Coordinates of N, CA, C and O and ligand atoms in Angstrom, one line a residue:
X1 N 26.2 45.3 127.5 CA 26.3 43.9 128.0 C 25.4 43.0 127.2 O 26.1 42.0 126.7
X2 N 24.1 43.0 126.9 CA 23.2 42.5 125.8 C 23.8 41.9 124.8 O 23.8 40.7 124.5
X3 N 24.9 43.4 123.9 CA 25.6 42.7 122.9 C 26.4 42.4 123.0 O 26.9 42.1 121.9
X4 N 27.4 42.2 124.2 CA 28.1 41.5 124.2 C 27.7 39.4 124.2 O 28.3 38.4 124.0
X5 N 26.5 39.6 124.6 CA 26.1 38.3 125.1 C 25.7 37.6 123.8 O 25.7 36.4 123.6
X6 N 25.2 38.7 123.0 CA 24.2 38.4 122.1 C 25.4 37.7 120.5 O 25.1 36.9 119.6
X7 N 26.4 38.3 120.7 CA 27.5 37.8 120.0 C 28.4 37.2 121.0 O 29.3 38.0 121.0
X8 N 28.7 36.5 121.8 CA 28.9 35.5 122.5 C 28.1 34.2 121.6 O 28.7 33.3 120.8
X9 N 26.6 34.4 121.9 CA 26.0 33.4 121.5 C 26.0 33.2 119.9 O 25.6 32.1 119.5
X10 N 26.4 34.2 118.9 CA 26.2 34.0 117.8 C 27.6 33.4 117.0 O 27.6 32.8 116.0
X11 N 28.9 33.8 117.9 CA 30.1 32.5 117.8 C 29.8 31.3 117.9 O 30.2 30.3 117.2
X12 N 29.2 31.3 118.9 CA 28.4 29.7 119.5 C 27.8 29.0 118.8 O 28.0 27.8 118.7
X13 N 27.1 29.7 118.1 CA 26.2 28.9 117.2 C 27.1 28.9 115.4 O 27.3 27.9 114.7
X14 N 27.3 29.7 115.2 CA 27.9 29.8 113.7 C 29.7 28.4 114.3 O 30.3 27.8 113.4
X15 N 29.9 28.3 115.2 CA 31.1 27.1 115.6 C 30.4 25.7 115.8 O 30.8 24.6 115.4
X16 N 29.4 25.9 116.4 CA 28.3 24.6 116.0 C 27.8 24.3 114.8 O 27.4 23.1 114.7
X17 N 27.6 25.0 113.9 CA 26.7 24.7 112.3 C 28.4 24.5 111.6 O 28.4 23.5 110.9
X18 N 29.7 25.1 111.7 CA 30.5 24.6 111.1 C 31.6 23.3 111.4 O 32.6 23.0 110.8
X19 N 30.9 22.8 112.8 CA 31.5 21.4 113.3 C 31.0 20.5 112.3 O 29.8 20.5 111.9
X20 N 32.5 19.5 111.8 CA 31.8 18.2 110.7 C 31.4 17.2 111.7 O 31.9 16.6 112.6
X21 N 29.7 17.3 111.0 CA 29.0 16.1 111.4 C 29.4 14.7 111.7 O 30.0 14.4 110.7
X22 N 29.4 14.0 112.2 CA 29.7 13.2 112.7 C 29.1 11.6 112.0 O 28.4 10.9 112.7
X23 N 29.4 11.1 110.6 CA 28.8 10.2 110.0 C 29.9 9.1 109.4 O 31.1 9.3 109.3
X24 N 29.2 7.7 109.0 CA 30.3 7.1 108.9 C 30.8 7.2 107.5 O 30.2 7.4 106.5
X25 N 32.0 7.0 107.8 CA 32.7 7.5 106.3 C 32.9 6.4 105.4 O 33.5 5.4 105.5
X26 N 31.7 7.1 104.1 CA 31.8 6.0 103.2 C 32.9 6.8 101.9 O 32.5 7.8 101.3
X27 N 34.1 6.2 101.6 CA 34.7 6.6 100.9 C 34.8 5.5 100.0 O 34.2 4.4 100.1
X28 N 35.9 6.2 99.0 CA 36.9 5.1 97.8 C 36.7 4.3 98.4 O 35.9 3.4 98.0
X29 N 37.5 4.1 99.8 CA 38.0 3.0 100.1 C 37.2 1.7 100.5 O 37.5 0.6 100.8
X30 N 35.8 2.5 100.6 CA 35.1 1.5 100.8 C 34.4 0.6 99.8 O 33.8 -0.5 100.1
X31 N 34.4 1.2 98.5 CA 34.1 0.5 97.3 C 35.4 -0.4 96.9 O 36.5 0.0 96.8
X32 N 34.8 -1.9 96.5 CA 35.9 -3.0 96.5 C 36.7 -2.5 95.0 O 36.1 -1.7 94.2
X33 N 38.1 -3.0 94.8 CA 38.9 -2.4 94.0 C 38.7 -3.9 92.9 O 38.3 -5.1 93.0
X34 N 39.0 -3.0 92.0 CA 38.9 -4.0 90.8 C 39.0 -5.4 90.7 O 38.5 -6.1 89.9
X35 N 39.9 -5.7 91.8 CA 40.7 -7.2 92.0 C 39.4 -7.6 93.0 O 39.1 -8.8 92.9
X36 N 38.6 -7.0 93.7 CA 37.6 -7.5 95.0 C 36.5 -7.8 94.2 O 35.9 -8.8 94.4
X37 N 36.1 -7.0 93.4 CA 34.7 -6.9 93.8 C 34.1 -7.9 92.9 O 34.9 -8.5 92.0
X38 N 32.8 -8.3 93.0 CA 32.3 -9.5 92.8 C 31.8 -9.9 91.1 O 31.5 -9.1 90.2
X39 N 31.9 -11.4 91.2 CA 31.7 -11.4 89.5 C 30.2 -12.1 89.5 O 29.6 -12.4 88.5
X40 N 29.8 -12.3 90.9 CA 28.3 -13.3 90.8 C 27.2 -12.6 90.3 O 26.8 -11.5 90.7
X41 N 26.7 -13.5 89.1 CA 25.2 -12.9 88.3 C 24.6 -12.7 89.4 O 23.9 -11.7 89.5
X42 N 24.7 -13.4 90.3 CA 23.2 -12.9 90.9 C 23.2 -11.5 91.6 O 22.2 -10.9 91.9
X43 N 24.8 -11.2 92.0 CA 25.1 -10.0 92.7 C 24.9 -8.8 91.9 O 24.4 -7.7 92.3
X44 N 25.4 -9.0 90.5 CA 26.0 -7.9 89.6 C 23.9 -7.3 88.9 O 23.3 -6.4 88.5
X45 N 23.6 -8.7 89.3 CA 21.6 -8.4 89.2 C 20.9 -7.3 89.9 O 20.2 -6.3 89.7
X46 N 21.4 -8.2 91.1 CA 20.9 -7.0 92.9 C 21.4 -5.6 92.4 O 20.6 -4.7 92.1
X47 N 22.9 -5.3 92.3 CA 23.4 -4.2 92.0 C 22.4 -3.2 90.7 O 22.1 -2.0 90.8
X48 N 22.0 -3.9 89.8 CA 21.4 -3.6 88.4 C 20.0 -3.0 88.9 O 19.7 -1.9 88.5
X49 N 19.1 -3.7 89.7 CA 18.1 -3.5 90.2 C 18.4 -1.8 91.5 O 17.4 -1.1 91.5
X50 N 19.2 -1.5 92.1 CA 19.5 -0.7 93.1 C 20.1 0.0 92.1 O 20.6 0.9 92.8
X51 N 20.5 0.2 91.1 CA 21.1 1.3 90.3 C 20.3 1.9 89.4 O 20.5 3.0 89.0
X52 N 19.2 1.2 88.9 CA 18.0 1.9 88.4 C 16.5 2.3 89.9 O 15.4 2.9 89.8
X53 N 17.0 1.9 90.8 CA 16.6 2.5 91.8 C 16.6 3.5 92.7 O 16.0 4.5 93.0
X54 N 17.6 3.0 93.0 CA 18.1 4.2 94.2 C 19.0 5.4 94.0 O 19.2 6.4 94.6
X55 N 19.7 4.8 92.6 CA 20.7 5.7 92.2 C 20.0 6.4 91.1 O 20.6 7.0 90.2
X56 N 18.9 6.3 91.1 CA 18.1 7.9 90.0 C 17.1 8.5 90.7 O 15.9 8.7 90.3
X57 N 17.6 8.8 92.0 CA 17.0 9.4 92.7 C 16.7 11.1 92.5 O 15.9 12.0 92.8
X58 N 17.9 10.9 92.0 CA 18.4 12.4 91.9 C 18.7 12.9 90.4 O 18.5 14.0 90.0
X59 N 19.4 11.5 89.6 CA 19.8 12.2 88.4 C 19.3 10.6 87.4 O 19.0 9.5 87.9
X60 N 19.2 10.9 86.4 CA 18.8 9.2 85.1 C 19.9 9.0 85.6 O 20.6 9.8 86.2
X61 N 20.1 7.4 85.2 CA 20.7 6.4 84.8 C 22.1 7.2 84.3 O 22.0 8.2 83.6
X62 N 23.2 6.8 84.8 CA 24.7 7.4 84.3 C 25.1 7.0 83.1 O 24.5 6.1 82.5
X63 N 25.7 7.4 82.6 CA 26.2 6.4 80.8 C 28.1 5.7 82.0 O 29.1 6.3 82.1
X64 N 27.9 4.8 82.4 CA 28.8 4.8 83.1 C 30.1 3.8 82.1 O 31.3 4.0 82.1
X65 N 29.4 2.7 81.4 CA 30.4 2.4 80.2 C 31.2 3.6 79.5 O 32.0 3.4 78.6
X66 N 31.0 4.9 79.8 CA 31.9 5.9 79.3 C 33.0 6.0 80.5 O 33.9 6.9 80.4
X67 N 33.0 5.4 81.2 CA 34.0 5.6 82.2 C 34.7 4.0 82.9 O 34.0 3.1 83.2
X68 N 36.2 4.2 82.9 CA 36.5 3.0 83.8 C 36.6 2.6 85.1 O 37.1 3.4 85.9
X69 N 36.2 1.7 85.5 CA 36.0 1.4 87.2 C 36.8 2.2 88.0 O 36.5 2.9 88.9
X70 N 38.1 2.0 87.4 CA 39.2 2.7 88.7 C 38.9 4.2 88.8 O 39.4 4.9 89.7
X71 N 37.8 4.6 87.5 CA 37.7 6.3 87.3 C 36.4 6.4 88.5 O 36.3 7.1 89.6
X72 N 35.9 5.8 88.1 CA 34.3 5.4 88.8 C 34.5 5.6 90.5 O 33.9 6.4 91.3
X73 N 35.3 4.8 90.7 CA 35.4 4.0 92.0 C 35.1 5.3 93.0 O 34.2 5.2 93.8
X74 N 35.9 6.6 92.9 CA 35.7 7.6 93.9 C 34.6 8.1 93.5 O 33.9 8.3 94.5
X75 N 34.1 8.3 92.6 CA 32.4 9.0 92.5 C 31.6 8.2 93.1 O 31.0 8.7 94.1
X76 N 31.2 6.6 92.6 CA 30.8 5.4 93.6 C 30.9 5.7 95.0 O 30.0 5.5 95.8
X77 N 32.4 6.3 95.5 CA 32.5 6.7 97.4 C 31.5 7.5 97.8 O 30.9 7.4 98.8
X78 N 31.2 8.8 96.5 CA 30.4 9.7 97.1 C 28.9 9.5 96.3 O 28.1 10.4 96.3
X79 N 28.9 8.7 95.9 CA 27.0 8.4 95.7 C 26.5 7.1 96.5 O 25.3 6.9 96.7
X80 N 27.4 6.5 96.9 CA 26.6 5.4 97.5 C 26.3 6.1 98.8 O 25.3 5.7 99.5
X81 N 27.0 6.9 99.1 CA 26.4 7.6 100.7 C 25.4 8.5 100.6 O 24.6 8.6 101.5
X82 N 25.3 9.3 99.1 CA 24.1 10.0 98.7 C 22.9 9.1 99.0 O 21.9 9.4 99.6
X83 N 23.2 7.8 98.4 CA 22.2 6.9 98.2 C 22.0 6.4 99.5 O 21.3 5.3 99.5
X84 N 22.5 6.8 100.4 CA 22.4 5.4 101.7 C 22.3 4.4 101.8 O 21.5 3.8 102.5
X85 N 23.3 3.7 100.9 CA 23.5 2.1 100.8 C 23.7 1.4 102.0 O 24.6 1.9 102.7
X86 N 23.3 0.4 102.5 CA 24.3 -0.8 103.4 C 25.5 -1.5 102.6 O 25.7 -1.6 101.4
X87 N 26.3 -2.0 103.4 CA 27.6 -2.5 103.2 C 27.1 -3.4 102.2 O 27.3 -3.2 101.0
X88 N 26.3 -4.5 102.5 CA 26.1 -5.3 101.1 C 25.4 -4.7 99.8 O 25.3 -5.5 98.8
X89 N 24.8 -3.4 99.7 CA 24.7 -3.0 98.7 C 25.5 -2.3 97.7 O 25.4 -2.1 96.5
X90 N 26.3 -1.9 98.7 CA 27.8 -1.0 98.1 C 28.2 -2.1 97.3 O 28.3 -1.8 96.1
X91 N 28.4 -3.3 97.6 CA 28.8 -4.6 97.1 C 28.0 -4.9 95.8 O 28.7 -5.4 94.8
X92 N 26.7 -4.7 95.7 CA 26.0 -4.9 94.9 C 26.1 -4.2 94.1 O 26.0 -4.6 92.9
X93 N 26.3 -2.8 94.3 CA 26.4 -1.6 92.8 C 27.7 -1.7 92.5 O 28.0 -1.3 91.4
X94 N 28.7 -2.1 93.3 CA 30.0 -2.2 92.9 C 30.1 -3.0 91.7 O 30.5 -2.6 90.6
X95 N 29.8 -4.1 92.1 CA 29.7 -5.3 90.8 C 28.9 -4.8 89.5 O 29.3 -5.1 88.4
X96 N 28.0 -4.2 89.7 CA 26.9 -4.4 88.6 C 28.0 -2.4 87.9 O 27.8 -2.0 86.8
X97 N 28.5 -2.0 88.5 CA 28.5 -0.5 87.6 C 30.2 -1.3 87.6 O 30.9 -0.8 86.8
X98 N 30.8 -2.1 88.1 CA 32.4 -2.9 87.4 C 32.1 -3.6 85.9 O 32.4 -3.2 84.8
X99 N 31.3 -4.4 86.4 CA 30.6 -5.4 85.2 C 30.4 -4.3 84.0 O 30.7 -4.6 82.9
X100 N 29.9 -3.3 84.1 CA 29.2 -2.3 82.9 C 29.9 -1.0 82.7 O 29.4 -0.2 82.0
X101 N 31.0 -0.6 83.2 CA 31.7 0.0 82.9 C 32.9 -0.1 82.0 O 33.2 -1.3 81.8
X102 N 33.9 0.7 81.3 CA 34.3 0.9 80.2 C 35.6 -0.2 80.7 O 36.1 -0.2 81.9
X103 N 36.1 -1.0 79.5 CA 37.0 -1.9 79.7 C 38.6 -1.7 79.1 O 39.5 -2.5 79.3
Ligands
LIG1 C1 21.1 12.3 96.7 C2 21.3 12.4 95.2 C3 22.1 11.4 94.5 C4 22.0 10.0 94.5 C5 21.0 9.2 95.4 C6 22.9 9.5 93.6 N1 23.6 10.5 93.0 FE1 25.0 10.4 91.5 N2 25.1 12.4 91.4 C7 24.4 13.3 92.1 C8 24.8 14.7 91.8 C9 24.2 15.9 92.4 C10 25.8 14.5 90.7 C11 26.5 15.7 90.0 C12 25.6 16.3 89.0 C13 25.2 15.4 87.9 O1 26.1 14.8 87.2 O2 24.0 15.1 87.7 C14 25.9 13.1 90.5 C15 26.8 12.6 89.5 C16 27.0 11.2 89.3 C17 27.8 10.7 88.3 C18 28.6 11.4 87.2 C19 29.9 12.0 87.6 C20 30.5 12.8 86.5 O3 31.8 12.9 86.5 O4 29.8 13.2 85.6 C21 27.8 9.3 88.4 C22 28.5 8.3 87.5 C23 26.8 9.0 89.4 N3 26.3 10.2 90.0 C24 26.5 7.7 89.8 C25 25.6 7.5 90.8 C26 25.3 6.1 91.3 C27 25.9 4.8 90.8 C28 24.4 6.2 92.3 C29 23.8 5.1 93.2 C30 24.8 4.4 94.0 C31 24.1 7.7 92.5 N4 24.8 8.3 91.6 C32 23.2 8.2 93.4 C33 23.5 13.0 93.1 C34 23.1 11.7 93.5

């Protein structure tokens, strides 16, 4: 009876550790597309400052002029959530890694 219970409970928990968490989804889609995103110095600045910030948290500075925006754009989905950006900062690295990426 024990092991019956005892694996009972260990379904239980291995069905709970592989339920997806529940976070908001920052994807592609939420980084503005070539035609959106912003051309203001002062934004593509903000962005410049949070990209030698927050985004070498983990790894240097990207060579990201080796790459073009539209290549960018899904990697951008999944580091700005690494990075825990707010909506207006997604905006800000958007611009500033558009502006300095390969043309
Ligand atoms: C929580 C850690 C973390 C943060 C914060 C983070 N990254 Fe990354 N990033 C990684 C990892 C892990 C990789 C894959 C291994 C590598 O290339 O170093 C990666 C890879 C990349 C790549 C290269 C992809 C490729 O194909 O080689 C780019 C570009 C990049 N990150 C940009 C950014 C930008 C821009 C930010 C800020 C918005 C950022 N990262 C923030 C962890 C992070």
């Amino acid at each position: 009876m024990k092991k019956i219970l005892f694996f009972l409970l260990a379904i239980a928990v291995i069905d709970f550790a592989c339920t997806p968490k529940a976070s908001p989804a920052v994807t592609e889609a939420t980084i503005p597309s070539g035609t959106a995103v912003s051309n203001d110095a002062g934004t593509i600045e903000a962005g410049h400052v949070l990209f030698t910030t927050k985004c070498t948290q983990c790894h240097k500075e990207k060579p990201i002029r080796k790459w073009t925006y539209e290549k960018l754009r899904p990697v951008l989905g999944a580091m700005v959530r690494k990075a825990k950006l707010t909506t207006t900062e997604i905006g800000q690295v958007s611009a500033y890694v558009h502006a300095n990426s390969k043309k």
